[in-house]
Coordinates of C-alpha atoms and ligand atoms in Angstrom, one line a residue:
A1 CA -3.8 41.2 -22.7
Q2 CA -0.6 39.2 -22.4
A3 CA -1.4 36.3 -20.1
N4 CA -2.9 32.9 -21.2
I5 CA -3.6 31.8 -17.7
G6 CA -4.3 33.4 -14.3
V7 CA -4.0 32.3 -10.7
V8 CA -6.1 33.8 -7.9
G9 CA -4.7 33.3 -4.3
M10 CA -1.0 33.7 -3.6
A11 CA -0.7 31.5 -0.5
V12 CA 2.0 28.7 -0.9
M13 CA -0.1 26.4 -3.2
G14 CA -1.3 29.3 -5.4
S15 CA 2.1 30.9 -5.8
N16 CA 3.9 27.6 -6.4
L17 CA 1.3 26.7 -9.1
A18 CA 1.7 30.1 -10.7
R19 CA 5.5 29.7 -10.7
N20 CA 5.2 26.2 -12.2
L21 CA 2.9 27.7 -15.0
A22 CA 5.3 30.5 -15.6
S23 CA 8.3 28.2 -15.9
R24 CA 6.7 26.4 -18.9
E25 CA 7.3 27.4 -22.5
G26 CA 4.4 29.4 -23.9
N27 CA 2.8 30.5 -20.6
T28 CA 2.4 34.0 -19.3
V29 CA 0.7 34.1 -15.9
A30 CA -1.5 36.8 -14.4
I31 CA -1.7 36.7 -10.6
Y32 CA -4.1 38.3 -8.1
N33 CA -4.4 38.1 -4.4
R34 CA -6.9 39.8 -2.1
S35 CA -4.1 41.7 -0.3
W36 CA -1.6 43.4 -2.6
E37 CA 1.2 42.9 0.0
K38 CA 1.4 39.2 -0.7
T39 CA 1.3 39.8 -4.5
Q40 CA 4.2 42.2 -4.0
T41 CA 6.2 39.6 -2.1
V42 CA 5.7 37.0 -4.8
L43 CA 6.8 39.5 -7.4
D44 CA 9.9 40.5 -5.4
E45 CA 10.9 36.9 -4.7
H46 CA 10.2 35.6 -8.2
P47 CA 11.2 38.2 -10.9
E48 CA 12.1 35.3 -13.2
A49 CA 8.4 34.3 -13.5
G50 CA 7.5 37.4 -15.4
F51 CA 4.1 37.6 -13.6
V52 CA 1.5 40.1 -14.7
A53 CA 0.2 41.2 -11.4
A54 CA -3.3 42.7 -11.0
H55 CA -4.5 45.0 -8.2
D56 CA -8.2 44.1 -8.7
Y57 CA -10.4 41.7 -10.6
A58 CA -11.0 44.1 -13.5
E59 CA -7.3 44.4 -14.0
F60 CA -6.9 40.7 -13.7
A61 CA -9.5 40.0 -16.4
A62 CA -8.0 42.6 -18.6
A63 CA -4.6 40.9 -18.4
L64 CA -6.0 37.6 -19.7
Q65 CA -6.3 36.6 -23.3
K66 CA -9.7 35.2 -24.4
P67 CA -11.1 32.8 -23.7
R68 CA -9.8 33.7 -20.2
A69 CA -8.8 31.0 -17.9
A70 CA -8.1 31.4 -14.2
I71 CA -7.3 29.0 -11.5
I72 CA -8.5 29.7 -8.0
M73 CA -6.2 28.6 -5.2
V74 CA -7.9 29.8 -2.0
K75 CA -9.5 28.0 0.9
A76 CA -12.4 25.7 0.1
G77 CA -15.9 26.8 1.1
G78 CA -16.8 30.4 1.6
P79 CA -13.6 32.0 0.3
T80 CA -13.9 30.0 -3.0
D81 CA -17.5 31.1 -3.5
A82 CA -16.5 34.7 -2.9
V83 CA -13.8 34.6 -5.6
I84 CA -16.1 32.9 -8.0
D85 CA -18.7 35.7 -7.5
E86 CA -16.0 38.3 -8.3
L87 CA -14.7 36.5 -11.4
V88 CA -18.2 36.0 -12.8
K89 CA -18.6 39.8 -12.8
V90 CA -15.5 40.4 -14.9
F91 CA -15.4 37.3 -17.1
E92 CA -17.4 36.7 -20.3
P93 CA -19.2 33.7 -21.8
G94 CA -16.7 31.1 -22.9
D95 CA -14.2 32.1 -20.2
I96 CA -13.0 29.4 -17.7
I97 CA -12.9 29.5 -14.0
V98 CA -11.0 26.7 -12.4
D99 CA -11.2 25.8 -8.7
G100 CA -8.0 24.0 -7.8
G101 CA -8.8 23.5 -4.1
N102 CA -10.0 20.5 -2.3
A103 CA -13.7 21.3 -2.8
L104 CA -16.5 18.9 -1.9
F105 CA -17.7 17.5 -5.3
T106 CA -21.3 18.3 -4.6
D107 CA -20.3 22.0 -4.1
T108 CA -18.5 21.8 -7.5
I109 CA -21.7 20.4 -9.1
R110 CA -23.7 23.2 -7.6
R111 CA -21.1 25.9 -8.6
E112 CA -20.8 24.5 -12.1
K113 CA -24.5 24.7 -12.6
A114 CA -24.8 28.2 -11.3
V115 CA -21.8 29.5 -13.3
R116 CA -22.9 27.8 -16.5
E117 CA -26.0 30.0 -16.5
T118 CA -23.7 32.9 -17.2
G119 CA -22.1 31.1 -20.2
I120 CA -18.8 30.9 -18.3
N121 CA -17.2 27.5 -17.8
F122 CA -16.6 26.3 -14.3
V123 CA -14.0 23.5 -13.8
G124 CA -13.4 21.8 -10.4
A125 CA -9.9 20.4 -10.6
G126 CA -8.3 18.2 -8.0
I127 CA -4.6 19.0 -7.7
S128 CA -2.5 16.6 -5.7
G129 CA 1.2 16.7 -4.7
G130 CA 1.3 19.2 -1.9
E131 CA 3.5 22.3 -2.2
E132 CA 6.3 20.6 -4.0
G133 CA 3.9 19.0 -6.5
A134 CA 2.3 22.4 -7.2
L135 CA 5.8 23.8 -8.0
L136 CA 7.4 21.0 -9.9
G137 CA 4.5 19.0 -11.3
P138 CA 1.3 17.8 -9.6
S139 CA -1.2 15.2 -10.6
I140 CA -4.3 17.0 -11.9
M141 CA -7.9 15.8 -11.9
P142 CA -10.0 18.3 -13.8
G143 CA -13.8 18.0 -14.3
G144 CA -15.9 20.5 -16.2
S145 CA -17.1 20.9 -19.8
D146 CA -15.5 19.6 -23.0
E147 CA -15.3 23.2 -24.2
S148 CA -13.1 24.2 -21.2
W149 CA -10.8 21.3 -21.8
V150 CA -9.9 22.6 -25.2
T151 CA -8.2 25.6 -23.7
L152 CA -7.2 24.0 -20.4
G153 CA -5.8 20.7 -21.7
P154 CA -2.6 22.1 -23.1
I155 CA -2.0 24.4 -20.1
L156 CA -2.5 21.7 -17.5
R157 CA -0.5 19.2 -19.5
S158 CA 2.4 21.7 -19.5
I159 CA 2.6 21.8 -15.7
A160 CA 1.6 18.3 -14.7
A161 CA 4.0 15.6 -13.4
V162 CA 5.2 13.2 -16.0
A163 CA 5.0 9.4 -15.8
D164 CA 6.6 7.3 -18.5
G165 CA 6.5 10.3 -20.8
E166 CA 2.8 11.0 -20.2
P167 CA 1.5 14.1 -18.3
C168 CA -0.4 13.2 -15.2
V169 CA -3.6 14.9 -16.1
T170 CA -6.8 13.8 -18.0
H171 CA -10.3 15.3 -18.4
V172 CA -11.8 13.1 -15.7
G173 CA -15.5 13.8 -16.6
H174 CA -18.1 16.6 -16.4
D175 CA -18.9 19.0 -13.6
G176 CA -17.8 17.5 -10.2
A177 CA -16.0 14.4 -11.6
G178 CA -12.6 15.8 -11.0
H179 CA -13.2 16.7 -7.4
F180 CA -14.9 13.4 -6.8
V181 CA -11.9 11.5 -8.0
K182 CA -9.6 13.8 -5.9
M183 CA -11.7 13.0 -2.9
V184 CA -11.3 9.3 -3.4
H185 CA -7.6 9.8 -4.0
N186 CA -7.4 11.4 -0.5
G187 CA -9.5 8.5 1.0
I188 CA -6.9 6.1 -0.4
E189 CA -4.2 8.4 0.9
Y190 CA -5.7 8.1 4.4
A191 CA -5.8 4.3 4.1
D192 CA -2.3 4.0 2.8
M193 CA -0.9 6.2 5.6
Q194 CA -2.8 4.3 8.3
L195 CA -1.6 1.0 6.9
I196 CA 2.0 2.2 6.9
A197 CA 1.6 3.5 10.4
E198 CA 0.2 0.1 11.6
A199 CA 3.1 -1.6 9.9
Y200 CA 5.6 0.6 11.7
D201 CA 3.9 0.1 15.1
L202 CA 3.9 -3.7 14.7
I203 CA 7.5 -3.8 13.7
R204 CA 8.5 -1.5 16.5
R205 CA 6.7 -3.3 19.2
G206 CA 7.3 -6.8 17.9
T207 CA 11.0 -6.5 17.2
G208 CA 12.1 -3.6 19.4
K209 CA 13.8 -2.0 16.4
S210 CA 14.4 1.8 16.8
P211 CA 12.7 4.3 14.5
S212 CA 15.9 4.8 12.5
E213 CA 16.3 1.0 12.1
I214 CA 12.7 0.8 10.9
A215 CA 13.5 3.7 8.5
D216 CA 16.0 1.3 6.9
V217 CA 13.3 -1.4 6.6
F218 CA 11.0 1.1 4.8
A219 CA 13.9 2.3 2.6
E220 CA 14.5 -1.4 1.7
W221 CA 10.8 -1.9 0.9
N222 CA 10.9 1.1 -1.3
K223 CA 13.2 -0.7 -3.6
G224 CA 10.6 -3.4 -4.3
E225 CA 6.9 -3.7 -5.2
L226 CA 5.8 -1.3 -2.5
E227 CA 7.9 1.5 -3.9
S228 CA 5.9 4.7 -3.4
Y229 CA 6.1 8.3 -2.2
L230 CA 4.4 7.5 1.1
I231 CA 6.9 4.7 2.0
E232 CA 9.7 6.9 0.9
I233 CA 8.7 9.8 3.2
T234 CA 7.9 7.5 6.0
A235 CA 11.6 6.4 6.1
E236 CA 12.5 10.1 6.2
V237 CA 10.2 10.9 9.0
L238 CA 11.3 7.9 11.1
R239 CA 15.0 8.9 10.6
Q240 CA 14.5 12.4 11.8
V241 CA 16.0 13.2 15.2
D242 CA 14.5 15.9 17.4
A243 CA 17.0 18.7 17.9
K244 CA 15.6 19.6 21.3
T245 CA 15.7 16.2 22.9
G246 CA 18.0 14.2 20.7
T247 CA 15.3 11.5 20.5
P248 CA 13.5 10.3 17.4
L249 CA 11.1 13.0 16.3
V250 CA 8.3 10.5 16.0
D251 CA 8.5 9.9 19.7
V252 CA 7.9 13.6 20.6
I253 CA 5.1 14.3 18.1
L254 CA 1.7 14.2 19.9
D255 CA 0.0 11.0 18.8
Q256 CA -3.3 12.7 17.7
A257 CA -3.8 12.7 14.0
A258 CA -5.6 15.6 12.5
A259 CA -7.8 15.7 9.3
K260 CA -9.2 18.4 7.1
G261 CA -12.2 16.4 6.0
T262 CA -11.5 14.8 2.6
G263 CA -11.2 11.3 4.1
A264 CA -14.5 11.7 5.9
W265 CA -16.1 12.9 2.7
T266 CA -14.9 9.8 0.9
V267 CA -16.5 7.6 3.6
Q268 CA -19.8 9.7 3.8
T269 CA -20.1 9.5 0.0
A270 CA -19.4 5.8 0.0
L271 CA -22.1 5.3 2.7
D272 CA -24.6 7.1 0.5
L273 CA -23.6 5.1 -2.6
G274 CA -23.6 1.8 -0.6
I275 CA -19.9 1.0 -1.3
P276 CA -18.0 -0.7 1.4
V277 CA -14.8 1.3 1.7
S278 CA -14.0 -0.3 5.0
G279 CA -10.2 0.2 4.9
I280 CA -10.6 3.9 4.2
A281 CA -13.3 4.2 6.9
E282 CA -11.0 2.6 9.5
A283 CA -8.3 4.9 8.6
V284 CA -10.5 7.9 9.1
F285 CA -11.8 6.5 12.4
A286 CA -8.3 5.7 13.6
R287 CA -7.5 9.4 13.3
S288 CA -10.7 10.2 15.2
L289 CA -9.9 7.7 18.0
S290 CA -6.4 9.1 18.3
S291 CA -7.8 12.6 18.8
K292 CA -9.9 11.7 21.8
P293 CA -7.4 12.3 24.7
A294 CA -10.0 12.2 27.5
Q295 CA -11.5 8.9 26.3
R296 CA -8.0 7.4 25.8
A297 CA -6.9 8.5 29.3
A298 CA -10.1 7.1 30.9
A299 CA -9.6 3.8 29.0
S300 CA -5.9 3.4 29.6
A301 CA -6.4 1.2 32.6
L302 CA -8.7 -1.2 30.8
P303 CA -7.4 -4.8 30.8
G304 CA -5.6 -6.3 27.8
P305 CA -2.1 -7.6 27.0
S306 CA 0.7 -5.2 27.7
S307 CA 2.2 -4.3 24.5
D308 CA 5.8 -4.5 25.8
E309 CA 5.4 -8.2 26.2
F310 CA 5.1 -8.7 22.5
Q311 CA 8.3 -10.0 21.1
V312 CA 8.6 -12.0 17.9
D313 CA 11.1 -14.8 17.6
D314 CA 11.8 -14.6 13.9
V315 CA 12.4 -10.9 13.3
D316 CA 13.0 -11.1 9.5
G317 CA 10.1 -13.5 9.0
F318 CA 7.8 -11.1 10.9
I319 CA 9.0 -8.1 8.9
E320 CA 8.3 -9.9 5.7
D321 CA 4.8 -10.9 7.0
V322 CA 4.1 -7.3 7.7
R323 CA 5.3 -6.2 4.3
Q324 CA 3.0 -8.8 2.7
A325 CA 0.1 -7.7 4.9
L326 CA 0.7 -4.1 3.9
Y327 CA 0.8 -4.9 0.2
A328 CA -2.4 -6.9 0.3
S329 CA -4.2 -4.3 2.5
K330 CA -3.1 -1.6 0.1
I331 CA -4.6 -3.4 -2.8
I332 CA -7.8 -3.6 -0.9
A333 CA -7.8 0.1 -0.2
Y334 CA -7.3 0.9 -3.9
S335 CA -9.9 -1.7 -4.9
Q336 CA -12.4 -0.1 -2.6
G337 CA -11.5 3.4 -3.8
F338 CA -12.0 2.3 -7.5
D339 CA -15.4 0.8 -6.5
E340 CA -16.4 4.1 -5.2
I341 CA -15.3 5.9 -8.4
V342 CA -17.3 3.4 -10.5
A343 CA -20.4 3.9 -8.3
G344 CA -20.0 7.7 -8.3
A345 CA -19.6 7.8 -12.1
E346 CA -22.8 5.7 -12.4
Q347 CA -24.7 7.9 -10.0
Y348 CA -23.7 11.2 -11.4
G349 CA -23.5 10.2 -15.1
W350 CA -19.7 10.6 -15.5
D351 CA -17.7 8.8 -18.1
I352 CA -14.7 8.0 -16.0
K353 CA -11.9 5.9 -17.5
K354 CA -10.5 3.9 -14.5
G355 CA -7.3 3.0 -16.3
E356 CA -6.7 6.7 -17.0
I357 CA -7.2 7.6 -13.3
A358 CA -4.6 5.0 -12.3
K359 CA -2.3 6.5 -15.0
I360 CA -2.5 10.1 -13.7
W361 CA -1.8 8.9 -10.2
R362 CA 1.5 7.4 -11.2
A363 CA 3.4 10.6 -10.6
G364 CA 3.0 13.9 -8.8
C365 CA 0.3 12.9 -6.3
I366 CA 0.6 11.8 -2.7
I367 CA -0.4 8.2 -3.4
R368 CA 1.9 7.8 -6.4
A369 CA 3.3 4.2 -6.4
R370 CA 4.9 1.7 -8.6
F371 CA 2.0 -0.6 -8.5
L372 CA -0.4 1.9 -10.2
N373 CA 0.9 0.6 -13.5
R374 CA -0.6 -2.7 -12.6
I375 CA -4.0 -1.1 -12.0
T376 CA -3.8 0.6 -15.4
E377 CA -2.9 -2.7 -17.0
A378 CA -5.7 -4.5 -15.2
Y379 CA -8.3 -2.1 -16.5
A380 CA -6.8 -2.1 -19.9
E381 CA -7.1 -5.9 -20.0
N382 CA -10.6 -5.9 -18.7
P383 CA -12.4 -2.6 -18.7
G384 CA -15.4 -4.2 -17.1
L385 CA -13.4 -5.6 -14.1
V386 CA -15.9 -5.8 -11.2
A387 CA -13.4 -5.5 -8.4
L388 CA -9.7 -4.6 -8.8
V389 CA -8.7 -7.3 -6.4
T390 CA -10.1 -10.0 -8.7
A391 CA -7.7 -9.0 -11.6
P392 CA -5.2 -11.8 -12.2
F393 CA -2.2 -9.8 -11.1
F394 CA -3.8 -8.7 -7.8
T395 CA -5.3 -12.1 -7.1
D396 CA -1.8 -13.5 -7.4
V397 CA -0.4 -11.0 -5.0
V398 CA -3.1 -11.5 -2.5
S399 CA -2.9 -15.3 -2.7
K400 CA 0.8 -15.1 -2.0
A401 CA 0.3 -12.6 0.8
Q402 CA -2.7 -14.0 2.6
D403 CA -0.9 -16.4 5.0
S404 CA 1.3 -13.5 6.1
W405 CA -1.7 -11.2 6.3
R406 CA -3.5 -13.6 8.6
R407 CA -0.5 -14.2 10.8
V408 CA 0.0 -10.4 11.2
V409 CA -3.6 -9.8 12.2
V410 CA -3.6 -12.8 14.6
A411 CA -0.3 -11.5 16.2
A412 CA -1.6 -8.0 16.5
T413 CA -4.9 -9.2 18.0
Q414 CA -3.1 -11.4 20.5
A415 CA -0.7 -8.8 21.5
G416 CA -3.4 -6.2 21.9
I417 CA -1.9 -3.9 19.2
P418 CA -4.6 -2.1 17.3
S419 CA -4.4 -2.7 13.6
P420 CA -7.9 -1.6 12.4
A421 CA -6.9 -1.1 8.7
F422 CA -5.0 -4.4 8.4
S423 CA -7.8 -6.4 10.1
S424 CA -10.7 -4.7 8.4
S425 CA -9.1 -5.1 5.0
L426 CA -8.6 -8.8 5.6
A427 CA -12.2 -9.1 6.8
Y428 CA -13.4 -7.3 3.6
Y429 CA -11.3 -9.8 1.6
D430 CA -12.8 -12.8 3.4
G431 CA -16.3 -11.3 3.1
L432 CA -15.9 -10.8 -0.6
R433 CA -14.7 -14.3 -1.3
A434 CA -17.1 -16.1 1.0
D435 CA -19.5 -18.6 -0.6
R436 CA -22.2 -17.8 1.9
L437 CA -22.5 -14.9 4.3
P438 CA -24.5 -14.6 7.5
A439 CA -26.4 -11.9 5.6
A440 CA -29.0 -14.7 5.2
L441 CA -29.6 -14.6 9.0
V442 CA -29.8 -10.8 8.9
Q443 CA -32.5 -11.1 6.3
G444 CA -34.3 -13.6 8.5
Q445 CA -34.2 -11.2 11.4
R446 CA -35.4 -8.3 9.3
D447 CA -38.3 -10.4 8.1
F448 CA -39.1 -11.5 11.7
F449 CA -39.4 -8.1 13.3
G450 CA -40.5 -6.0 10.3
A451 CA -41.8 -8.2 7.6
H452 CA -39.1 -6.9 5.4
T453 CA -39.2 -10.0 3.3
Y454 CA -36.4 -12.1 1.8
K455 CA -35.5 -13.9 -1.4
R456 CA -34.7 -17.7 -1.6
V457 CA -31.8 -19.4 -3.2
D458 CA -34.0 -21.9 -4.9
A459 CA -37.0 -19.9 -6.2
E460 CA -37.8 -16.6 -7.9
G461 CA -39.9 -14.1 -6.0
T462 CA -40.0 -12.5 -2.6
F463 CA -41.1 -14.2 0.5
H464 CA -42.2 -13.6 4.1
T465 CA -42.6 -16.1 6.9
L466 CA -45.7 -15.6 9.1
W467 CA -43.5 -15.4 12.2
S468 CA -46.3 -14.4 14.6
G469 CA -48.8 -16.8 13.0
D470 CA -48.3 -20.4 12.0
R471 CA -44.9 -19.7 10.6
T472 CA -45.7 -20.8 7.1
E473 CA -44.1 -19.0 4.2
I474 CA -46.1 -16.8 1.9
E475 CA -45.2 -14.9 -1.3
A476 CA -44.9 -11.2 -0.6
E477 CA -44.3 -7.9 -2.2
D478 CA -40.7 -6.9 -2.4
T479 CA -40.1 -4.2 0.3
H480 CA -36.2 -4.4 0.2
Ligands
6PG1 C1 -2.7 16.0 -1.9 C2 -3.1 16.0 -0.5 C3 -3.6 17.3 0.0 C4 -3.7 17.5 1.5 C5 -4.6 16.6 2.2 C6 -4.3 16.5 3.6 O1 -3.2 15.2 -2.7 O2 -1.8 16.8 -2.2 O3 -4.1 15.0 -0.3 O4 -4.8 17.5 -0.7 O5 -2.4 17.3 2.0 O6 -5.9 17.1 2.0 O7 -5.5 16.0 4.2 P1 -5.6 16.0 5.8 O8 -5.2 17.3 6.3 O9 -7.1 15.7 6.0 O10 -4.7 14.9 6.2

């Protein structure tokens, strides 16, 4: 056996990851794909990689040094289960099976439990960075056992992106922790993309600037505190001219955003955990709304301001307001995402280091951004930080941004330009900082129709008002 690591699945992500592994000192990579044809193509195109190609699972296992370690890069769901079943047959106790796809973390927990029975380690690893990241250096979020990390750690460190000299990989926690964190990463990705899209829309409609002019705005923003991969690629997309029509590409792309499900998982999980990830949820719903052409056509004649009437007087001032609103809303999205990670860690018993997560997101992944350093610092200063937005640095940013943020939401509302992520992030912020919330009234209503009881601000215990009787208050059992 010559190989120290194997990859199953030679589609683009799998072959790129295999090439990345092969390009690093000390790695020899075994590869396997269901159809040999694809394996042959990879071999022909990348002789430099020195792959050890297997025709079947037995040959694949024989090519791997013990403890064997193999990364599965196939479609999530059934195909992943099928590969696991095959690997379990040819692997031995102590060997390691890694699922590098976007699996739902509860599937990873289930698989880890089942595979562990055989003595084999199962590691769900979130891998972010798209095709280019897989090839040149992704951000990697592995879960699984401590035993598996001993073998996997050095291998994954060898291929991960590097930020300030540190590889963007850490052992996130046991069983499904890695895929959980990757799921939240994707939820934040959805929010960030939607916020950027809203910023573009407002600037375009409010200032009449062309997509390529707005590309310049984003390129400028990318030099400052908003510097990030998503801002950078936004400028590139906006600058692209369609060869067929000679118009900006963004104007000929159908305005219906697709989704493969990880954003929805983030929100579904947050609902179960009771964590308000409202910015992420709005981003997921904005994609759903965009993809309902029949409803949109039927509603297109509904009354409201015509968006062409919207014209700001102070173009530079407005653009700066939008930038501030974007920065503040982005902080909210990350704050909500980290809340979900904290709640997930508590629920599933994972020891997740928040600062480490921010660190491994600094390079390689889709949401990589300059300000992640600030998140790492915030958790380093105060590991028990209850909400990211309350860390001194972020409080400072938000206090500077909030007037702009409000102006943008007001302008968008008045102009009839949908800005669900901007406005819900602001509502979340105001909700969080409110002295008193109308939740008190909701409790009163619940008590009225269902005797659901309430607590008082001035006394211990649980109370109920005899609404259908003489309306006196009695002490009651807590029913929540
Ligand atoms: C990444 C991306 C990657 C994928 C998204 C796309 O981190 O590299 O998040 O995982 O591009 O899942 O998701 P949608 O198709 O749902 O937009």
